[in-house]
Amino acid sequence: MPEWQIPSDLRSLIDADDDSMWDCDDWSPIILTVSGDTQHDGREIDLAWQIEYETTGVTGYEFCDRVIAAVESAAADLLPLLNCGDTESAACVIWVETEEACRRLLEIVWPMAD
């Protein structure tokens, strides 16, 4: 797994981006996106940390189910932090609200990616 390296000026990069996002493909085929100016269930979220994996051989929904099972087994405390509502047939999309949760999630998902 590549080293976890998030820019120290991440907030500035996001604020300067027209879409209020920062993308990183260091973990290809998994894409990491950090988004600012996000709301969820009526709450403001400082930064949303998202991983996206375009699946092969299974649907995004099936892969998401596998990720949930792996998280439940390896780090059950992460389960309530996972937001999977953007997953679709072609891609598994999961986001969390903290950098630490995202790093831990990526450590679990990385070995599962093709």
mmCIF file of N, CA, C and O in Angstrom, residues 31-110:
data_model
loop_
_atom_site.group_PDB
_atom_site.id
_atom_site.type_symbol
_atom_site.label_atom_id
_atom_site.label_comp_id
_atom_site.label_asym_id
_atom_site.label_seq_id
_atom_site.Cartn_x
_atom_site.Cartn_y
_atom_site.Cartn_z
ATOM 1 N N ILE A 31 -9.490 5.734 -6.032
ATOM 2 C CA ILE A 31 -9.326 7.194 -6.083
ATOM 3 C C ILE A 31 -9.771 7.763 -4.744
ATOM 4 O O ILE A 31 -10.852 7.442 -4.253
ATOM 5 N N LEU A 32 -8.915 8.593 -4.168
ATOM 6 C CA LEU A 32 -9.244 9.292 -2.930
ATOM 7 C C LEU A 32 -9.639 10.719 -3.290
ATOM 8 O O LEU A 32 -8.926 11.395 -4.032
ATOM 9 N N THR A 33 -10.777 11.156 -2.789
ATOM 10 C CA THR A 33 -11.235 12.524 -2.990
ATOM 11 C C THR A 33 -11.597 13.115 -1.636
ATOM 12 O O THR A 33 -12.271 12.463 -0.839
ATOM 13 N N VAL A 34 -11.134 14.321 -1.396
ATOM 14 C CA VAL A 34 -11.509 15.036 -0.183
ATOM 15 C C VAL A 34 -12.295 16.263 -0.630
ATOM 16 O O VAL A 34 -11.831 17.031 -1.474
ATOM 17 N N SER A 35 -13.489 16.422 -0.085
ATOM 18 C CA SER A 35 -14.391 17.495 -0.495
ATOM 19 C C SER A 35 -14.692 18.416 0.674
ATOM 20 O O SER A 35 -14.933 17.958 1.786
ATOM 21 N N GLY A 36 -14.719 19.689 0.382
ATOM 22 C CA GLY A 36 -15.164 20.679 1.356
ATOM 23 C C GLY A 36 -16.579 21.108 1.002
ATOM 24 O O GLY A 36 -17.173 20.634 0.030
ATOM 25 N N ASP A 37 -17.121 22.019 1.788
ATOM 26 C CA ASP A 37 -18.466 22.550 1.532
ATOM 27 C C ASP A 37 -19.491 21.435 1.346
ATOM 28 O O ASP A 37 -20.236 21.397 0.375
ATOM 29 N N THR A 38 -19.513 20.490 2.269
ATOM 30 C CA THR A 38 -20.385 19.326 2.177
ATOM 31 C C THR A 38 -21.413 19.347 3.296
ATOM 32 O O THR A 38 -21.115 19.756 4.409
ATOM 33 N N GLN A 39 -22.600 18.875 2.974
ATOM 34 C CA GLN A 39 -23.645 18.700 3.978
ATOM 35 C C GLN A 39 -24.147 17.265 3.899
ATOM 36 O O GLN A 39 -24.157 16.656 2.833
ATOM 37 N N HIS A 40 -24.556 16.751 5.060
ATOM 38 C CA HIS A 40 -25.141 15.417 5.115
ATOM 39 C C HIS A 40 -26.199 15.423 6.206
ATOM 40 O O HIS A 40 -25.918 15.802 7.345
ATOM 41 N N ASP A 41 -27.404 15.026 5.846
ATOM 42 C CA ASP A 41 -28.525 15.023 6.794
ATOM 43 C C ASP A 41 -28.674 16.376 7.500
ATOM 44 O O ASP A 41 -28.919 16.445 8.700
ATOM 45 N N GLY A 42 -28.492 17.449 6.742
ATOM 46 C CA GLY A 42 -28.666 18.797 7.279
ATOM 47 C C GLY A 42 -27.500 19.317 8.104
ATOM 48 O O GLY A 42 -27.560 20.423 8.634
ATOM 49 N N ARG A 43 -26.434 18.531 8.222
ATOM 50 C CA ARG A 43 -25.255 18.953 8.976
ATOM 51 C C ARG A 43 -24.149 19.401 8.034
ATOM 52 O O ARG A 43 -23.937 18.794 6.990
ATOM 53 N N GLU A 44 -23.441 20.435 8.442
ATOM 54 C CA GLU A 44 -22.244 20.848 7.718
ATOM 55 C C GLU A 44 -21.118 19.891 8.068
ATOM 56 O O GLU A 44 -20.922 19.549 9.230
ATOM 57 N N ILE A 45 -20.390 19.445 7.070
ATOM 58 C CA ILE A 45 -19.240 18.574 7.268
ATOM 59 C C ILE A 45 -18.017 19.325 6.776
ATOM 60 O O ILE A 45 -17.985 19.782 5.629
ATOM 61 N N ASP A 46 -17.027 19.443 7.650
ATOM 62 C CA ASP A 46 -15.832 20.198 7.291
ATOM 63 C C ASP A 46 -15.185 19.611 6.041
ATOM 64 O O ASP A 46 -15.001 20.298 5.049
ATOM 65 N N LEU A 47 -14.832 18.336 6.098
ATOM 66 C CA LEU A 47 -14.252 17.643 4.952
ATOM 67 C C LEU A 47 -14.852 16.246 4.864
ATOM 68 O O LEU A 47 -14.959 15.548 5.872
ATOM 69 N N ALA A 48 -15.213 15.852 3.670
ATOM 70 C CA ALA A 48 -15.682 14.486 3.416
ATOM 71 C C ALA A 48 -14.551 13.752 2.706
ATOM 72 O O ALA A 48 -14.049 14.210 1.686
ATOM 73 N N TRP A 49 -14.169 12.611 3.255
ATOM 74 C CA TRP A 49 -13.066 11.800 2.745
ATOM 75 C C TRP A 49 -13.667 10.593 2.033
ATOM 76 O O TRP A 49 -14.277 9.748 2.662
ATOM 77 N N GLN A 50 -13.511 10.522 0.722
ATOM 78 C CA GLN A 50 -14.188 9.511 -0.088
ATOM 79 C C GLN A 50 -13.189 8.625 -0.824
ATOM 80 O O GLN A 50 -12.201 9.110 -1.370
ATOM 81 N N ILE A 51 -13.492 7.331 -0.854
ATOM 82 C CA ILE A 51 -12.756 6.425 -1.733
ATOM 83 C C ILE A 51 -13.729 5.911 -2.784
ATOM 84 O O ILE A 51 -14.904 5.697 -2.506
ATOM 85 N N GLU A 52 -13.211 5.750 -3.988
ATOM 86 C CA GLU A 52 -14.027 5.229 -5.094
ATOM 87 C C GLU A 52 -13.227 4.157 -5.814
ATOM 88 O O GLU A 52 -12.048 4.357 -6.123
ATOM 89 N N TYR A 53 -13.881 3.039 -6.052
ATOM 90 C CA TYR A 53 -13.242 1.925 -6.734
ATOM 91 C C TYR A 53 -14.181 1.418 -7.814
ATOM 92 O O TYR A 53 -15.282 0.961 -7.525
ATOM 93 N N GLU A 54 -13.737 1.531 -9.081
ATOM 94 C CA GLU A 54 -14.519 1.001 -10.194
ATOM 95 C C GLU A 54 -14.266 -0.485 -10.268
ATOM 96 O O GLU A 54 -13.147 -0.915 -10.546
ATOM 97 N N THR A 55 -15.299 -1.243 -9.987
ATOM 98 C CA THR A 55 -15.172 -2.685 -9.841
ATOM 99 C C THR A 55 -15.091 -3.412 -11.180
ATOM 100 O O THR A 55 -15.530 -2.895 -12.204
ATOM 101 N N THR A 56 -14.522 -4.607 -11.124
ATOM 102 C CA THR A 56 -14.510 -5.506 -12.275
ATOM 103 C C THR A 56 -14.951 -6.873 -11.772
ATOM 104 O O THR A 56 -14.511 -7.332 -10.725
ATOM 105 N N GLY A 57 -15.850 -7.490 -12.476
ATOM 106 C CA GLY A 57 -16.307 -8.826 -12.124
ATOM 107 C C GLY A 57 -17.451 -8.867 -11.129
ATOM 108 O O GLY A 57 -18.126 -9.880 -11.014
ATOM 109 N N VAL A 58 -17.660 -7.786 -10.393
ATOM 110 C CA VAL A 58 -18.784 -7.676 -9.450
ATOM 111 C C VAL A 58 -19.331 -6.260 -9.559
ATOM 112 O O VAL A 58 -18.666 -5.361 -10.065
ATOM 113 N N THR A 59 -20.534 -6.064 -9.065
ATOM 114 C CA THR A 59 -21.085 -4.707 -9.089
ATOM 115 C C THR A 59 -20.485 -3.896 -7.938
ATOM 116 O O THR A 59 -19.914 -4.455 -6.989
ATOM 117 N N GLY A 60 -20.644 -2.618 -8.026
ATOM 118 C CA GLY A 60 -20.216 -1.751 -6.933
ATOM 119 C C GLY A 60 -20.932 -2.089 -5.644
ATOM 120 O O GLY A 60 -20.354 -2.022 -4.553
ATOM 121 N N TYR A 61 -22.194 -2.477 -5.762
ATOM 122 C CA TYR A 61 -22.978 -2.859 -4.578
ATOM 123 C C TYR A 61 -22.408 -4.110 -3.912
ATOM 124 O O TYR A 61 -22.299 -4.187 -2.693
ATOM 125 N N GLU A 62 -22.055 -5.095 -4.746
ATOM 126 C CA GLU A 62 -21.480 -6.331 -4.200
ATOM 127 C C GLU A 62 -20.134 -6.056 -3.536
ATOM 128 O O GLU A 62 -19.848 -6.584 -2.458
ATOM 129 N N PHE A 63 -19.323 -5.221 -4.167
ATOM 130 C CA PHE A 63 -18.027 -4.898 -3.580
ATOM 131 C C PHE A 63 -18.221 -4.129 -2.274
ATOM 132 O O PHE A 63 -17.517 -4.373 -1.291
ATOM 133 N N CYS A 64 -19.178 -3.231 -2.252
ATOM 134 C CA CYS A 64 -19.472 -2.475 -1.030
ATOM 135 C C CYS A 64 -19.863 -3.433 0.099
ATOM 136 O O CYS A 64 -19.405 -3.264 1.243
ATOM 137 N N ASP A 65 -20.674 -4.431 -0.208
ATOM 138 C CA ASP A 65 -21.047 -5.434 0.796
ATOM 139 C C ASP A 65 -19.814 -6.159 1.315
ATOM 140 O O ASP A 65 -19.698 -6.437 2.515
ATOM 141 N N ARG A 66 -18.869 -6.467 0.420
ATOM 142 C CA ARG A 66 -17.621 -7.125 0.834
ATOM 143 C C ARG A 66 -16.795 -6.219 1.738
ATOM 144 O O ARG A 66 -16.195 -6.673 2.714
ATOM 145 N N VAL A 67 -16.757 -4.934 1.390
ATOM 146 C CA VAL A 67 -16.021 -3.971 2.217
ATOM 147 C C VAL A 67 -16.648 -3.888 3.604
ATOM 148 O O VAL A 67 -15.942 -3.916 4.621
ATOM 149 N N ILE A 68 -17.951 -3.800 3.659
ATOM 150 C CA ILE A 68 -18.640 -3.725 4.953
ATOM 151 C C ILE A 68 -18.333 -4.954 5.796
ATOM 152 O O ILE A 68 -18.049 -4.840 6.996
ATOM 153 N N ALA A 69 -18.346 -6.128 5.181
ATOM 154 C CA ALA A 69 -18.022 -7.354 5.914
ATOM 155 C C ALA A 69 -16.582 -7.333 6.408
ATOM 156 O O ALA A 69 -16.294 -7.725 7.553
ATOM 157 N N ALA A 70 -15.663 -6.850 5.572
ATOM 158 C CA ALA A 70 -14.251 -6.776 5.973
ATOM 159 C C ALA A 70 -14.054 -5.769 7.099
ATOM 160 O O ALA A 70 -13.292 -6.016 8.036
ATOM 161 N N VAL A 71 -14.738 -4.628 7.018
ATOM 162 C CA VAL A 71 -14.646 -3.621 8.077
ATOM 163 C C VAL A 71 -15.217 -4.182 9.370
ATOM 164 O O VAL A 71 -14.637 -4.011 10.444
ATOM 165 N N GLU A 72 -16.338 -4.868 9.269
ATOM 166 C CA GLU A 72 -16.952 -5.459 10.455
ATOM 167 C C GLU A 72 -15.987 -6.425 11.141
ATOM 168 O O GLU A 72 -15.897 -6.465 12.366
ATOM 169 N N SER A 73 -15.240 -7.165 10.344
ATOM 170 C CA SER A 73 -14.299 -8.143 10.879
ATOM 171 C C SER A 73 -13.027 -7.492 11.437
ATOM 172 O O SER A 73 -12.532 -7.892 12.479
ATOM 173 N N ALA A 74 -12.512 -6.483 10.733
ATOM 174 C CA ALA A 74 -11.212 -5.904 11.084
ATOM 175 C C ALA A 74 -11.288 -4.676 11.984
ATOM 176 O O ALA A 74 -10.368 -4.419 12.760
ATOM 177 N N ALA A 75 -12.353 -3.901 11.864
ATOM 178 C CA ALA A 75 -12.442 -2.631 12.597
ATOM 179 C C ALA A 75 -13.905 -2.232 12.744
ATOM 180 O O ALA A 75 -14.358 -1.241 12.163
ATOM 181 N N ALA A 76 -14.643 -2.986 13.519
ATOM 182 C CA ALA A 76 -16.093 -2.784 13.642
ATOM 183 C C ALA A 76 -16.460 -1.377 14.093
ATOM 184 O O ALA A 76 -17.542 -0.884 13.775
ATOM 185 N N ASP A 77 -15.567 -0.708 14.800
ATOM 186 C CA ASP A 77 -15.862 0.657 15.239
ATOM 187 C C ASP A 77 -16.012 1.628 14.070
ATOM 188 O O ASP A 77 -16.597 2.700 14.220
ATOM 189 N N LEU A 78 -15.520 1.261 12.877
ATOM 190 C CA LEU A 78 -15.667 2.103 11.684
ATOM 191 C C LEU A 78 -17.049 1.994 11.032
ATOM 192 O O LEU A 78 -17.456 2.899 10.303
ATOM 193 N N LEU A 79 -17.737 0.894 11.270
ATOM 194 C CA LEU A 79 -19.018 0.659 10.581
ATOM 195 C C LEU A 79 -19.987 1.828 10.644
ATOM 196 O O LEU A 79 -20.523 2.237 9.602
ATOM 197 N N PRO A 80 -20.250 2.403 11.822
ATOM 198 C CA PRO A 80 -21.224 3.500 11.849
ATOM 199 C C PRO A 80 -20.736 4.776 11.155
ATOM 200 O O PRO A 80 -21.526 5.681 10.910
ATOM 201 N N LEU A 81 -19.460 4.825 10.804
ATOM 202 C CA LEU A 81 -18.899 6.015 10.154
ATOM 203 C C LEU A 81 -18.981 5.956 8.632
ATOM 204 O O LEU A 81 -18.773 6.965 7.962
ATOM 205 N N LEU A 82 -19.282 4.777 8.090
ATOM 206 C CA LEU A 82 -19.294 4.593 6.637
ATOM 207 C C LEU A 82 -20.576 5.119 6.014
ATOM 208 O O LEU A 82 -21.667 4.846 6.486
ATOM 209 N N ASN A 83 -20.417 5.848 4.925
ATOM 210 C CA ASN A 83 -21.538 6.355 4.132
ATOM 211 C C ASN A 83 -21.388 5.770 2.731
ATOM 212 O O ASN A 83 -20.437 6.091 2.026
ATOM 213 N N CYS A 84 -22.330 4.910 2.357
ATOM 214 C CA CYS A 84 -22.226 4.168 1.096
ATOM 215 C C CYS A 84 -23.294 4.561 0.080
ATOM 216 O O CYS A 84 -23.451 3.897 -0.943
ATOM 217 N N GLY A 85 -24.034 5.622 0.339
ATOM 218 C CA GLY A 85 -25.171 6.005 -0.499
ATOM 219 C C GLY A 85 -24.841 6.399 -1.921
ATOM 220 O O GLY A 85 -25.726 6.428 -2.775
ATOM 221 N N ASP A 86 -23.566 6.671 -2.228
ATOM 222 C CA ASP A 86 -23.186 7.050 -3.590
ATOM 223 C C ASP A 86 -22.691 5.863 -4.415
ATOM 224 O O ASP A 86 -22.329 6.031 -5.576
ATOM 225 N N THR A 87 -22.664 4.679 -3.804
ATOM 226 C CA THR A 87 -22.260 3.482 -4.542
ATOM 227 C C THR A 87 -23.260 3.237 -5.663
ATOM 228 O O THR A 87 -24.446 3.501 -5.538
ATOM 229 N N GLU A 88 -22.746 2.738 -6.778
ATOM 230 C CA GLU A 88 -23.594 2.435 -7.932
ATOM 231 C C GLU A 88 -23.134 1.120 -8.537
ATOM 232 O O GLU A 88 -22.181 0.504 -8.043
ATOM 233 N N SER A 89 -23.774 0.700 -9.582
ATOM 234 C CA SER A 89 -23.461 -0.584 -10.202
ATOM 235 C C SER A 89 -21.994 -0.672 -10.635
ATOM 236 O O SER A 89 -21.349 -1.695 -10.449
ATOM 237 N N ALA A 90 -21.454 0.402 -11.182
ATOM 238 C CA ALA A 90 -20.101 0.370 -11.737
ATOM 239 C C ALA A 90 -19.009 0.699 -10.727
ATOM 240 O O ALA A 90 -17.834 0.428 -10.985
ATOM 241 N N ALA A 91 -19.359 1.293 -9.583
ATOM 242 C CA ALA A 91 -18.318 1.727 -8.657
ATOM 243 C C ALA A 91 -18.798 1.687 -7.215
ATOM 244 O O ALA A 91 -19.933 2.046 -6.910
ATOM 245 N N CYS A 92 -17.894 1.267 -6.357
ATOM 246 C CA CYS A 92 -18.123 1.316 -4.920
ATOM 247 C C CYS A 92 -17.610 2.675 -4.438
ATOM 248 O O CYS A 92 -16.451 3.030 -4.683
ATOM 249 N N VAL A 93 -18.464 3.444 -3.790
ATOM 250 C CA VAL A 93 -18.110 4.766 -3.283
ATOM 251 C C VAL A 93 -18.462 4.806 -1.803
ATOM 252 O O VAL A 93 -19.615 4.583 -1.436
ATOM 253 N N ILE A 94 -17.452 5.056 -0.978
ATOM 254 C CA ILE A 94 -17.662 5.129 0.461
ATOM 255 C C ILE A 94 -16.970 6.380 0.971
ATOM 256 O O ILE A 94 -15.823 6.653 0.612
ATOM 257 N N TRP A 95 -17.680 7.134 1.812
ATOM 258 C CA TRP A 95 -17.038 8.310 2.388
ATOM 259 C C TRP A 95 -17.233 8.331 3.898
ATOM 260 O O TRP A 95 -18.158 7.724 4.432
ATOM 261 N N VAL A 96 -16.291 9.011 4.533
ATOM 262 C CA VAL A 96 -16.282 9.171 5.983
ATOM 263 C C VAL A 96 -15.962 10.631 6.285
ATOM 264 O O VAL A 96 -15.614 11.396 5.391
ATOM 265 N N GLU A 97 -16.073 11.001 7.548
ATOM 266 C CA GLU A 97 -15.927 12.412 7.905
ATOM 267 C C GLU A 97 -14.564 12.792 8.480
ATOM 268 O O GLU A 97 -14.341 13.969 8.755
ATOM 269 N N THR A 98 -13.667 11.827 8.654
ATOM 270 C CA THR A 98 -12.359 12.181 9.211
ATOM 271 C C THR A 98 -11.230 11.531 8.416
ATOM 272 O O THR A 98 -11.404 10.459 7.817
ATOM 273 N N GLU A 99 -10.093 12.159 8.458
ATOM 274 C CA GLU A 99 -8.905 11.621 7.793
ATOM 275 C C GLU A 99 -8.521 10.275 8.394
ATOM 276 O O GLU A 99 -8.196 9.329 7.671
ATOM 277 N N GLU A 100 -8.544 10.165 9.703
ATOM 278 C CA GLU A 100 -8.168 8.922 10.375
ATOM 279 C C GLU A 100 -9.081 7.772 9.946
ATOM 280 O O GLU A 100 -8.607 6.665 9.658
ATOM 281 N N ALA A 101 -10.377 8.008 9.895
ATOM 282 C CA ALA A 101 -11.309 6.960 9.466
ATOM 283 C C ALA A 101 -11.041 6.563 8.017
ATOM 284 O O ALA A 101 -11.095 5.379 7.670
ATOM 285 N N CYS A 102 -10.719 7.524 7.178
ATOM 286 C CA CYS A 102 -10.442 7.230 5.771
ATOM 287 C C CYS A 102 -9.162 6.412 5.631
ATOM 288 O O CYS A 102 -9.111 5.450 4.866
ATOM 289 N N ARG A 103 -8.136 6.779 6.371
ATOM 290 C CA ARG A 103 -6.880 6.035 6.317
ATOM 291 C C ARG A 103 -7.106 4.581 6.736
ATOM 292 O O ARG A 103 -6.660 3.655 6.064
ATOM 293 N N ARG A 104 -7.831 4.386 7.816
ATOM 294 C CA ARG A 104 -8.123 3.025 8.291
ATOM 295 C C ARG A 104 -8.966 2.248 7.279
ATOM 296 O O ARG A 104 -8.722 1.068 7.026
ATOM 297 N N LEU A 105 -9.960 2.914 6.686
ATOM 298 C CA LEU A 105 -10.799 2.275 5.667
ATOM 299 C C LEU A 105 -9.959 1.871 4.457
ATOM 300 O O LEU A 105 -10.071 0.751 3.957
ATOM 301 N N LEU A 106 -9.092 2.757 4.013
ATOM 302 C CA LEU A 106 -8.253 2.464 2.849
ATOM 303 C C LEU A 106 -7.308 1.300 3.129
ATOM 304 O O LEU A 106 -7.055 0.476 2.244
ATOM 305 N N GLU A 107 -6.810 1.187 4.347
ATOM 306 C CA GLU A 107 -5.952 0.053 4.710
ATOM 307 C C GLU A 107 -6.701 -1.275 4.586
ATOM 308 O O GLU A 107 -6.103 -2.296 4.243
ATOM 309 N N ILE A 108 -7.997 -1.248 4.845
ATOM 310 C CA ILE A 108 -8.812 -2.468 4.726
ATOM 311 C C ILE A 108 -9.161 -2.746 3.263
ATOM 312 O O ILE A 108 -9.111 -3.887 2.804
ATOM 313 N N VAL A 109 -9.506 -1.703 2.512
ATOM 314 C CA VAL A 109 -9.951 -1.876 1.123
ATOM 315 C C VAL A 109 -8.799 -2.142 0.168
ATOM 316 O O VAL A 109 -8.953 -2.898 -0.804
ATOM 317 N N TRP A 110 -7.640 -1.566 0.427
ATOM 318 C CA TRP A 110 -6.499 -1.680 -0.501
ATOM 319 C C TRP A 110 -6.216 -3.121 -0.935
ATOM 320 O O TRP A 110 -6.117 -3.401 -2.128
#
